[in-house]
Amino acid sequence: MQMDSPKSPLQPPTYGNLVTILSIDGGGIRGLIPAVILGFLESELQKLDGEDARLADYFDVVAGTSTGGLVTAMLTAPNKEGRPLFAASEIKEFYLEQCPKIFPQDHFPFSAAKNLVKSLTGPKYDGEYLHQLIHAKLGDTKLNQTLTNVVIPTFDIKHLQPTIFSSYEVKNNPLKNATLADIAISTSAAPTYLPAHFFRTEDSTGNVKEYNLIDGGVAANNPALVAIGEVTNEITRGSSDFFPIRPNDYGRFLVLSLGTGSHKCEEKFNAKEVAGWGLLSWLTHDNSTPLIDAFTQASSDMVDFHLSAVFRALHSEPNYIRIQDDTLNGDAASVDIATVENLDILAKTGEELLKKPVSRVNLDSGSNENAYQTTNGMALIKLAGILSKEKKIRDVRSPHGKAPIKM
């Protein structure tokens, strides 16, 4: 047999047949769900190409928002050997170990009242441990140093507009070349939960840019469409990496979009109930933040609905894989209830999701509906084969590729 070394960097799409995109939604502790999915996909790639295979070896773009942005940085930042800082299999354990420290839980009488008062005067968590952890893991690594292209949305609260940190844009805008730590902290700064993040960048000529950023979920909780847009912009700019791909040729895009779960099967509120709500109720109700939940869930679903429709219309529906669970309820639907029991439920939800059929969101019912007879796990096994083959094709065609190793 022949096995291609995963240490060979992924050659540009111009030498292959596809543009491969991995997208990871925001969702706080619910990032455990895509962490399980990513671990499964990487293990399938390792069966094909060896234990050194990593997701960054196969995806042209990894995009992530909020908790997905942190996972993106972990998968693509280089370690001292120039390989990904984290294997996908390590991210689940990272969440299980670190989430209770990032989101410490009060376990005494009247803690709910205390949290309510605190949420009215400032963020629920100070973010100090999260910031220290991110800086310790990512160090001074900058955006232009990732092992594959990344796209991470944030939101500029000063100018009220999205700020997208993209490997493609940083080539032409050095002031976007922030550290991955600053970017990860910014995209995770969910309003009412964690404080906004301020930092500066400086280019080689001394120009300085200031950033005042909050959670990227405000702009694009599901960053799949943003990632496709960044690739399309790069194609439009005439990048030789994508020749001769046309910007609207969705048949050349292969997209894996991972959600962090939702609670659509559990009826939350009704119009009569919320009609009398004021600002306080919209910002905090039953250990949740309904206003933010509505924004982020709407963002994720609209992107899913749009991409499903576009890929279907262009006869490329199999090239778009969305894996999402809509059965979360109670504490599991929260972004920050990081008890051992709840984290275990989320990890098991990810494992069970692998056994469920591939689905699509129905905007009429709000629920996910079966799209194919195959399960998410089987779809990922098939995807691993496609990704492995694509990498081998590029290595053979590229003058900079690595020839297959005979085994």
Short mmCIF file of N, CA and C in Angstrom, two decimals, residues 76-78 138-148 150 167 170 174 176-183 200-204:
data_model
loop_
_atom_site.label_atom_id
_atom_site.label_comp_id
_atom_site.label_asym_id
_atom_site.label_seq_id
_atom_site.Cartn_x
_atom_site.Cartn_y
_atom_site.Cartn_z
N THR A 76 -4.73 24.88 14.62
CA THR A 76 -3.88 25.43 13.55
C THR A 76 -2.61 26.11 14.03
N ALA A 77 -2.50 26.43 15.29
CA ALA A 77 -1.27 27.05 15.80
C ALA A 77 -0.15 26.01 15.81
N PRO A 78 1.05 26.40 15.43
CA PRO A 78 2.16 25.45 15.41
C PRO A 78 2.79 25.26 16.78
N LEU A 138 -1.20 29.63 23.51
CA LEU A 138 -0.94 30.17 22.18
C LEU A 138 0.27 31.09 22.12
N GLY A 139 0.71 31.59 23.27
CA GLY A 139 1.91 32.44 23.31
C GLY A 139 1.80 33.65 22.41
N ASP A 140 2.88 33.92 21.67
CA ASP A 140 2.94 35.08 20.79
C ASP A 140 2.67 34.73 19.32
N THR A 141 2.16 33.52 19.08
CA THR A 141 1.88 33.12 17.70
C THR A 141 0.90 34.09 17.05
N LYS A 142 1.23 34.51 15.84
CA LYS A 142 0.38 35.48 15.14
C LYS A 142 -0.45 34.82 14.06
N LEU A 143 -1.41 35.57 13.58
CA LEU A 143 -2.36 35.07 12.60
C LEU A 143 -1.66 34.52 11.36
N ASN A 144 -0.61 35.18 10.92
CA ASN A 144 0.07 34.74 9.68
C ASN A 144 0.95 33.52 9.89
N GLN A 145 0.98 32.96 11.09
CA GLN A 145 1.82 31.81 11.38
C GLN A 145 1.04 30.50 11.48
N THR A 146 -0.26 30.53 11.29
CA THR A 146 -1.05 29.30 11.40
C THR A 146 -0.65 28.32 10.30
N LEU A 147 -0.89 27.04 10.57
CA LEU A 147 -0.45 25.98 9.66
C LEU A 147 -1.36 25.81 8.45
N THR A 148 -2.55 26.36 8.53
CA THR A 148 -3.44 26.48 7.38
C THR A 148 -4.20 27.77 7.55
N VAL A 150 -6.98 30.46 8.42
CA VAL A 150 -8.04 30.53 9.42
C VAL A 150 -8.90 31.77 9.17
N SER A 167 -6.65 34.81 7.39
CA SER A 167 -5.30 34.59 6.84
C SER A 167 -5.15 35.22 5.47
N VAL A 170 -4.89 39.24 5.92
CA VAL A 170 -3.69 39.71 6.61
C VAL A 170 -2.51 39.88 5.64
N PRO A 174 -1.35 44.30 7.15
CA PRO A 174 -0.52 43.85 8.28
C PRO A 174 -1.09 44.23 9.64
N LYS A 176 -3.93 43.71 10.66
CA LYS A 176 -4.81 42.63 11.10
C LYS A 176 -4.00 41.45 11.66
N ASN A 177 -2.68 41.54 11.60
CA ASN A 177 -1.84 40.42 12.03
C ASN A 177 -1.69 40.41 13.55
N ALA A 178 -2.80 40.16 14.23
CA ALA A 178 -2.82 40.10 15.69
C ALA A 178 -2.34 38.74 16.16
N THR A 179 -2.08 38.64 17.45
CA THR A 179 -1.74 37.32 18.00
C THR A 179 -3.00 36.47 18.05
N LEU A 180 -2.83 35.16 17.91
CA LEU A 180 -3.97 34.26 18.02
C LEU A 180 -4.60 34.34 19.41
N ALA A 181 -3.79 34.65 20.41
CA ALA A 181 -4.33 34.78 21.77
C ALA A 181 -5.32 35.94 21.84
N ASP A 182 -4.94 37.10 21.31
CA ASP A 182 -5.85 38.25 21.32
C ASP A 182 -7.12 37.97 20.51
N ILE A 183 -6.95 37.29 19.39
CA ILE A 183 -8.11 36.97 18.55
C ILE A 183 -9.04 35.99 19.27
N ARG A 200 -3.90 46.37 20.74
CA ARG A 200 -3.38 47.14 19.62
C ARG A 200 -2.48 46.26 18.75
N THR A 201 -2.40 46.60 17.49
CA THR A 201 -1.41 46.00 16.60
C THR A 201 -0.59 47.12 15.97
N GLU A 202 0.61 46.77 15.52
CA GLU A 202 1.49 47.75 14.90
C GLU A 202 2.19 47.11 13.72
N ASP A 203 2.27 47.83 12.59
CA ASP A 203 2.94 47.28 11.42
C ASP A 203 4.40 47.71 11.39
N SER A 204 5.11 47.30 10.36
CA SER A 204 6.56 47.54 10.29
C SER A 204 6.92 49.01 10.14
#
